[in-house]
PDB file of C-alpha atoms in Angstrom:
ATOM      1  CA  UNK A 165      19.328   1.719   2.517  1.00 87.00           C
ATOM      2  CA  UNK A 166      16.459  -0.804   2.763  1.00 96.00           C
ATOM      3  CA  UNK A 167      17.064  -4.546   3.112  1.00 96.00           C
ATOM      4  CA  UNK A 168      14.940  -7.462   4.259  1.00 97.00           C
ATOM      5  CA  UNK A 169      16.022  -9.509   7.252  1.00 95.00           C
ATOM      6  CA  UNK A 170      13.948 -12.577   6.661  1.00 94.00           C
ATOM      7  CA  UNK A 171      10.614 -11.884   4.991  1.00 95.00           C
ATOM      8  CA  UNK A 172       8.910 -10.056   7.859  1.00 97.00           C
ATOM      9  CA  UNK A 173      11.487  -7.574   9.142  1.00 98.00           C
ATOM     10  CA  UNK A 174      12.796  -4.494   7.332  1.00 98.00           C
ATOM     11  CA  UNK A 175      16.285  -3.249   8.228  1.00 97.00           C
ATOM     12  CA  UNK A 176      17.092   0.355   7.308  1.00 97.00           C
ATOM     13  CA  UNK A 177      20.708   1.525   7.365  1.00 95.00           C
ATOM     14  CA  UNK A 178      20.842   5.242   8.200  1.00 94.00           C
ATOM     15  CA  UNK A 179      23.729   7.692   7.875  1.00 93.00           C
ATOM     16  CA  UNK A 180      22.132  10.906   9.073  1.00 91.00           C
ATOM     17  CA  UNK A 181      19.191  10.706   6.702  1.00 90.00           C
ATOM     18  CA  UNK A 182      15.531  10.088   7.492  1.00 92.00           C
ATOM     19  CA  UNK A 183      12.925   7.422   6.909  1.00 94.00           C
ATOM     20  CA  UNK A 184       9.169   7.681   7.379  1.00 93.00           C
ATOM     21  CA  UNK A 185       7.338   4.660   8.723  1.00 94.00           C
ATOM     22  CA  UNK A 186       4.041   3.503  10.189  1.00 92.00           C
ATOM     23  CA  UNK A 187       3.856   4.623  13.809  1.00 89.00           C
ATOM     24  CA  UNK A 188       4.658   1.800  16.215  1.00 89.00           C
ATOM     25  CA  UNK A 189       6.299  -0.373  13.550  1.00 94.00           C
ATOM     26  CA  UNK A 190       9.875  -0.026  14.837  1.00 94.00           C
ATOM     27  CA  UNK A 191      10.934  -3.139  16.739  1.00 96.00           C
ATOM     28  CA  UNK A 192      14.617  -2.307  17.440  1.00 96.00           C
ATOM     29  CA  UNK A 193      17.417   0.114  16.622  1.00 96.00           C
ATOM     30  CA  UNK A 194      21.082   0.692  17.290  1.00 96.00           C
ATOM     31  CA  UNK A 195      23.140   3.873  17.092  1.00 95.00           C
ATOM     32  CA  UNK A 196      21.779   7.381  17.659  1.00 95.00           C
ATOM     33  CA  UNK A 197      18.215   8.026  16.517  1.00 94.00           C
ATOM     34  CA  UNK A 198      15.705  10.853  16.830  1.00 93.00           C
ATOM     35  CA  UNK A 199      11.986  10.194  16.483  1.00 91.00           C
ATOM     36  CA  UNK A 200       9.156  12.540  15.541  1.00 90.00           C
ATOM     37  CA  UNK A 201       5.462  11.758  15.241  1.00 84.00           C
ATOM     38  CA  UNK A 202       3.860  13.234  12.154  1.00 76.00           C
ATOM     39  CA  UNK A 203       0.197  14.103  11.957  1.00 58.00           C
ATOM     40  CA  UNK A 204      -2.203  16.231  10.000  1.00 42.00           C
ATOM     41  CA  UNK A 205      -2.825  16.573   6.277  1.00 40.00           C
ATOM     42  CA  UNK A 206      -1.032  18.128   3.372  1.00 40.00           C
ATOM     43  CA  UNK A 207       1.934  17.029   1.287  1.00 43.00           C
ATOM     44  CA  UNK A 208       4.104  14.136   2.337  1.00 42.00           C
ATOM     45  CA  UNK A 209       3.337  10.949   4.177  1.00 41.00           C
ATOM     46  CA  UNK A 210       1.394  13.072   6.704  1.00 39.00           C
ATOM     47  CA  UNK A 211      -1.254  13.386   4.015  1.00 42.00           C
ATOM     48  CA  UNK A 212      -2.444   9.828   4.533  1.00 42.00           C
ATOM     49  CA  UNK A 213      -6.123   9.902   5.345  1.00 42.00           C
ATOM     50  CA  UNK A 214      -8.800   7.602   6.611  1.00 40.00           C
ATOM     51  CA  UNK A 215      -9.467   4.803   4.176  1.00 38.00           C
ATOM     52  CA  UNK A 216     -13.233   5.028   4.152  1.00 38.00           C
ATOM     53  CA  UNK A 217     -13.968   1.466   3.155  1.00 39.00           C
ATOM     54  CA  UNK A 218     -12.359  -0.058   6.230  1.00 38.00           C
ATOM     55  CA  UNK A 219     -12.296   2.960   8.528  1.00 42.00           C
ATOM     56  CA  UNK A 220      -8.532   2.643   8.914  1.00 44.00           C
ATOM     57  CA  UNK A 221      -6.440   5.641   9.851  1.00 53.00           C
ATOM     58  CA  UNK A 222      -2.659   5.720   9.872  1.00 59.00           C
ATOM     59  CA  UNK A 223      -0.227   7.684  12.024  1.00 74.00           C
ATOM     60  CA  UNK A 224       3.301   8.124  10.754  1.00 84.00           C
ATOM     61  CA  UNK A 225       6.655   8.738  12.404  1.00 90.00           C
ATOM     62  CA  UNK A 226       9.921  10.129  11.075  1.00 92.00           C
ATOM     63  CA  UNK A 227      13.166   8.483  12.178  1.00 94.00           C
ATOM     64  CA  UNK A 228      16.483  10.258  11.608  1.00 94.00           C
ATOM     65  CA  UNK A 229      19.992   9.367  12.735  1.00 94.00           C
ATOM     66  CA  UNK A 230      23.027   7.134  12.475  1.00 96.00           C
ATOM     67  CA  UNK A 231      22.698   3.370  12.761  1.00 96.00           C
ATOM     68  CA  UNK A 232      20.174   0.689  11.886  1.00 97.00           C
ATOM     69  CA  UNK A 233      16.430   0.575  12.522  1.00 96.00           C
ATOM     70  CA  UNK A 234      14.337  -2.558  12.218  1.00 97.00           C
ATOM     71  CA  UNK A 235      10.631  -2.349  11.335  1.00 97.00           C
ATOM     72  CA  UNK A 236       7.825  -4.917  11.267  1.00 97.00           C
ATOM     73  CA  UNK A 237       4.019  -4.890  11.308  1.00 95.00           C
ATOM     74  CA  UNK A 238       2.088  -7.767  12.916  1.00 93.00           C
ATOM     75  CA  UNK A 239       4.335 -10.395  11.290  1.00 94.00           C
ATOM     76  CA  UNK A 240       3.167  -9.330   7.827  1.00 96.00           C
ATOM     77  CA  UNK A 241       5.279 -10.162   4.800  1.00 97.00           C
ATOM     78  CA  UNK A 242       7.330  -7.178   3.579  1.00 97.00           C
ATOM     79  CA  UNK A 243       7.927  -6.367  -0.086  1.00 97.00           C
ATOM     80  CA  UNK A 244      10.434  -3.805  -1.385  1.00 97.00           C
ATOM     81  CA  UNK A 245       9.432  -1.592  -4.314  1.00 96.00           C
ATOM     82  CA  UNK A 246      12.006   0.543  -6.119  1.00 94.00           C
ATOM     83  CA  UNK A 247      10.804   3.786  -7.689  1.00 95.00           C
ATOM     84  CA  UNK A 248      12.661   5.519 -10.522  1.00 93.00           C
ATOM     85  CA  UNK A 249      10.663   8.712 -10.806  1.00 92.00           C
ATOM     86  CA  UNK A 250       7.374   6.847 -11.206  1.00 92.00           C
ATOM     87  CA  UNK A 251       4.362   6.705  -8.909  1.00 94.00           C
ATOM     88  CA  UNK A 252       3.145   3.887  -6.681  1.00 95.00           C
ATOM     89  CA  UNK A 253      -0.490   3.699  -5.567  1.00 92.00           C
ATOM     90  CA  UNK A 254      -0.806   1.719  -2.327  1.00 91.00           C
ATOM     91  CA  UNK A 255      -3.397   1.098   0.357  1.00 86.00           C
ATOM     92  CA  UNK A 256      -2.417   3.177   3.400  1.00 82.00           C
ATOM     93  CA  UNK A 257      -2.692   0.157   5.694  1.00 85.00           C
ATOM     94  CA  UNK A 258      -0.112  -1.668   3.533  1.00 92.00           C
ATOM     95  CA  UNK A 259       2.544   1.064   3.448  1.00 93.00           C
ATOM     96  CA  UNK A 260       5.213   0.313   6.054  1.00 95.00           C
ATOM     97  CA  UNK A 261       8.046   2.738   5.263  1.00 96.00           C
ATOM     98  CA  UNK A 262       9.487   5.056   2.612  1.00 95.00           C
ATOM     99  CA  UNK A 263      12.770   6.781   1.940  1.00 92.00           C
ATOM    100  CA  UNK A 264      12.623  10.259   3.437  1.00 85.00           C
ATOM    101  CA  UNK A 265      13.056  11.808  -0.009  1.00 85.00           C
ATOM    102  CA  UNK A 266       9.996  10.176  -1.563  1.00 91.00           C
ATOM    103  CA  UNK A 267       6.922  12.375  -1.927  1.00 88.00           C
ATOM    104  CA  UNK A 268       3.709  10.901  -0.588  1.00 85.00           C
ATOM    105  CA  UNK A 269       0.127  12.049  -0.686  1.00 81.00           C
ATOM    106  CA  UNK A 270      -3.402  10.805  -1.306  1.00 76.00           C
ATOM    107  CA  UNK A 271      -5.487  10.241  -4.403  1.00 74.00           C
ATOM    108  CA  UNK A 272      -9.251   9.806  -4.498  1.00 67.00           C
ATOM    109  CA  UNK A 273     -10.654   7.124  -6.769  1.00 61.00           C
ATOM    110  CA  UNK A 274     -14.389   7.248  -7.362  1.00 56.00           C
ATOM    111  CA  UNK A 275     -16.074   4.002  -6.444  1.00 52.00           C
ATOM    112  CA  UNK A 276     -18.983   3.466  -8.810  1.00 37.00           C
ATOM    113  CA  UNK A 277     -21.729   1.161  -7.609  1.00 33.00           C
ATOM    114  CA  UNK A 278     -20.392   0.688  -4.093  1.00 43.00           C
ATOM    115  CA  UNK A 279     -22.887   0.506  -1.302  1.00 34.00           C
ATOM    116  CA  UNK A 280     -23.558   3.607   0.819  1.00 30.00           C
ATOM    117  CA  UNK A 281     -21.716   5.849  -1.641  1.00 36.00           C
ATOM    118  CA  UNK A 282     -18.337   5.393   0.028  1.00 36.00           C
ATOM    119  CA  UNK A 283     -15.170   6.358  -1.834  1.00 43.00           C
ATOM    120  CA  UNK A 284     -11.699   4.929  -1.866  1.00 55.00           C
ATOM    121  CA  UNK A 285      -8.673   6.989  -0.845  1.00 63.00           C
ATOM    122  CA  UNK A 286      -5.387   5.605  -2.115  1.00 76.00           C
ATOM    123  CA  UNK A 287      -1.954   6.675  -0.875  1.00 84.00           C
ATOM    124  CA  UNK A 288       0.559   7.729  -3.536  1.00 89.00           C
ATOM    125  CA  UNK A 289       4.349   7.449  -3.310  1.00 93.00           C
ATOM    126  CA  UNK A 290       6.440   9.213  -5.948  1.00 94.00           C
ATOM    127  CA  UNK A 291      10.085   9.958  -6.742  1.00 94.00           C
ATOM    128  CA  UNK A 292      13.377   8.090  -6.629  1.00 94.00           C
ATOM    129  CA  UNK A 293      13.958   5.629  -3.796  1.00 94.00           C
ATOM    130  CA  UNK A 294      12.505   2.631  -2.041  1.00 96.00           C
ATOM    131  CA  UNK A 295       9.201   1.888  -0.367  1.00 96.00           C
ATOM    132  CA  UNK A 296       8.327  -1.105   1.804  1.00 97.00           C
ATOM    133  CA  UNK A 297       4.792  -2.464   1.551  1.00 97.00           C
ATOM    134  CA  UNK A 298       3.234  -5.229   3.620  1.00 96.00           C
ATOM    135  CA  UNK A 299       0.987  -8.115   2.667  1.00 96.00           C
ATOM    136  CA  UNK A 300      -0.936 -10.835   4.487  1.00 95.00           C
ATOM    137  CA  UNK A 301       1.087 -13.714   3.077  1.00 94.00           C
ATOM    138  CA  UNK A 302       3.652 -13.461   0.251  1.00 93.00           C
ATOM    139  CA  UNK A 303       2.584 -10.838  -2.286  1.00 95.00           C
ATOM    140  CA  UNK A 304       2.141 -11.731  -5.939  1.00 96.00           C
ATOM    141  CA  UNK A 305       3.096  -9.204  -8.627  1.00 96.00           C
ATOM    142  CA  UNK A 306       0.867  -9.452 -11.717  1.00 97.00           C
ATOM    143  CA  UNK A 307       1.639  -7.843 -15.082  1.00 97.00           C
ATOM    144  CA  UNK A 308      -1.096  -5.950 -16.912  1.00 97.00           C
ATOM    145  CA  UNK A 309      -0.746  -5.352 -20.655  1.00 96.00           C
ATOM    146  CA  UNK A 310      -2.969  -4.070 -23.432  1.00 93.00           C
ATOM    147  CA  UNK A 311      -3.806  -7.651 -24.396  1.00 95.00           C
ATOM    148  CA  UNK A 312      -4.324  -8.867 -20.843  1.00 95.00           C
ATOM    149  CA  UNK A 313      -6.399  -6.621 -18.543  1.00 94.00           C
ATOM    150  CA  UNK A 314      -6.748  -7.751 -14.948  1.00 95.00           C
ATOM    151  CA  UNK A 315      -9.687  -7.945 -12.522  1.00 90.00           C
ATOM    152  CA  UNK A 316      -8.852  -7.975  -8.805  1.00 90.00           C
ATOM    153  CA  UNK A 317     -10.879  -8.584  -5.670  1.00 86.00           C
ATOM    154  CA  UNK A 318     -10.606  -5.312  -3.664  1.00 82.00           C
ATOM    155  CA  UNK A 319      -9.895  -7.264  -0.494  1.00 84.00           C
ATOM    156  CA  UNK A 320      -6.761  -8.744  -2.076  1.00 90.00           C
ATOM    157  CA  UNK A 321      -5.498  -5.534  -3.708  1.00 91.00           C
ATOM    158  CA  UNK A 322      -2.374  -3.929  -2.192  1.00 93.00           C
ATOM    159  CA  UNK A 323      -0.811  -1.572  -4.722  1.00 94.00           C
ATOM    160  CA  UNK A 324      -0.166  -0.813  -8.381  1.00 95.00           C
ATOM    161  CA  UNK A 325       2.274   1.161 -10.514  1.00 95.00           C
ATOM    162  CA  UNK A 326       2.698   2.000 -14.171  1.00 93.00           C
ATOM    163  CA  UNK A 327       0.390   3.427 -16.819  1.00 93.00           C
ATOM    164  CA  UNK A 328      -2.813   1.794 -15.641  1.00 94.00           C
ATOM    165  CA  UNK A 329      -6.442   2.805 -15.910  1.00 91.00           C
ATOM    166  CA  UNK A 330      -8.645   1.718 -13.049  1.00 86.00           C
ATOM    167  CA  UNK A 331     -12.382   1.070 -13.144  1.00 84.00           C
ATOM    168  CA  UNK A 332     -14.896  -0.566 -10.838  1.00 77.00           C
ATOM    169  CA  UNK A 333     -17.343  -3.260 -11.835  1.00 74.00           C
ATOM    170  CA  UNK A 334     -20.307  -3.333  -9.482  1.00 69.00           C
ATOM    171  CA  UNK A 335     -22.729  -6.092  -8.683  1.00 59.00           C
ATOM    172  CA  UNK A 336     -20.235  -8.932  -8.804  1.00 58.00           C
ATOM    173  CA  UNK A 337     -17.448 -10.360  -6.710  1.00 55.00           C
ATOM    174  CA  UNK A 338     -15.467 -13.554  -7.068  1.00 56.00           C
ATOM    175  CA  UNK A 339     -17.636 -15.247  -4.455  1.00 57.00           C
ATOM    176  CA  UNK A 340     -20.901 -14.278  -6.157  1.00 56.00           C
ATOM    177  CA  UNK A 341     -19.518 -15.638  -9.439  1.00 56.00           C
ATOM    178  CA  UNK A 342     -19.296 -18.994  -7.686  1.00 55.00           C
ATOM    179  CA  UNK A 343     -22.825 -18.718  -6.331  1.00 52.00           C
ATOM    180  CA  UNK A 344     -21.771 -17.730  -2.829  1.00 53.00           C
ATOM    181  CA  UNK A 345     -22.557 -14.562  -0.942  1.00 52.00           C
ATOM    182  CA  UNK A 346     -24.906 -11.807  -1.940  1.00 45.00           C
ATOM    183  CA  UNK A 347     -25.536  -8.121  -1.839  1.00 45.00           C
ATOM    184  CA  UNK A 348     -23.839  -5.395  -3.838  1.00 41.00           C
ATOM    185  CA  UNK A 349     -20.168  -6.029  -4.486  1.00 65.00           C
ATOM    186  CA  UNK A 350     -17.479  -5.060  -6.980  1.00 73.00           C
ATOM    187  CA  UNK A 351     -14.188  -5.871  -8.649  1.00 81.00           C
ATOM    188  CA  UNK A 352     -11.344  -3.532  -9.554  1.00 86.00           C
ATOM    189  CA  UNK A 353     -10.390  -3.753 -13.249  1.00 89.00           C
ATOM    190  CA  UNK A 354      -6.983  -2.617 -14.494  1.00 94.00           C
ATOM    191  CA  UNK A 355      -6.182  -1.851 -18.125  1.00 95.00           C
ATOM    192  CA  UNK A 356      -3.000  -0.507 -19.716  1.00 96.00           C
ATOM    193  CA  UNK A 357       0.609  -1.374 -18.914  1.00 96.00           C
ATOM    194  CA  UNK A 358       1.914  -1.848 -15.391  1.00 96.00           C
ATOM    195  CA  UNK A 359       2.114  -3.997 -12.283  1.00 96.00           C
ATOM    196  CA  UNK A 360      -0.508  -4.888  -9.666  1.00 97.00           C
ATOM    197  CA  UNK A 361       0.402  -6.273  -6.228  1.00 97.00           C
ATOM    198  CA  UNK A 362      -2.091  -8.637  -4.589  1.00 95.00           C
ATOM    199  CA  UNK A 363      -2.035 -10.623  -1.356  1.00 94.00           C
ATOM    200  CA  UNK A 364      -3.261 -14.210  -0.824  1.00 92.00           C
ATOM    201  CA  UNK A 365      -5.740 -13.068   1.832  1.00 82.00           C
ATOM    202  CA  UNK A 366      -8.765 -10.808   1.726  1.00 73.00           C
ATOM    203  CA  UNK A 367      -9.457  -7.876   4.022  1.00 65.00           C
ATOM    204  CA  UNK A 368     -13.120  -7.135   4.703  1.00 57.00           C
ATOM    205  CA  UNK A 369     -14.712  -4.286   2.745  1.00 50.00           C
ATOM    206  CA  UNK A 370     -18.206  -2.928   3.218  1.00 44.00           C
ATOM    207  CA  UNK A 371     -18.635  -2.844  -0.555  1.00 43.00           C
ATOM    208  CA  UNK A 372     -18.126  -6.595  -0.790  1.00 41.00           C
ATOM    209  CA  UNK A 373     -19.261  -9.648   1.063  1.00 38.00           C
ATOM    210  CA  UNK A 374     -17.939  -9.676   4.635  1.00 31.00           C
TER     211      UNK A 374
END
């Protein structure tokens, strides 16, 4: 159903089924399509909420019909993730599209030591099917194992899946380790067994150096 056309355009072949995608991300389509804007909270991709750290809010549309739709988002790189009954945790701003049958919602992760007491809402995608996530530059997929935990700059984090425990280390960022920057900052630490997706570019976060 999902295929990449180049690295920055997602083509979705539809045969009467539906796909949910970031509002405004469709760049072309052929065939017969019906479009519906989704809003509000609750179960499903409509449950995406404001990501408090960056103040981002996402509006989602449902596309249903026969033909092909092409999606893109500001020339970002697109990465396909296959789910086999497992759960993907992804930043809402990095989720481009999901199979209509995938269940999506939000999960709150407490952010210890972050400035101003802000929390982090993470979007969850669960079930069997495909999701398309975006990255600023080609994404890198890093393996976490019991022997090799991973620390990630929050500005580079995109998504993770698997049996991972997440914690926040305050008072340090990669720039402060090198003697640059200041103020209260943090890293995200992953332990367990799973995959973490990072991008080669950092978004600004109020909990880190901006």
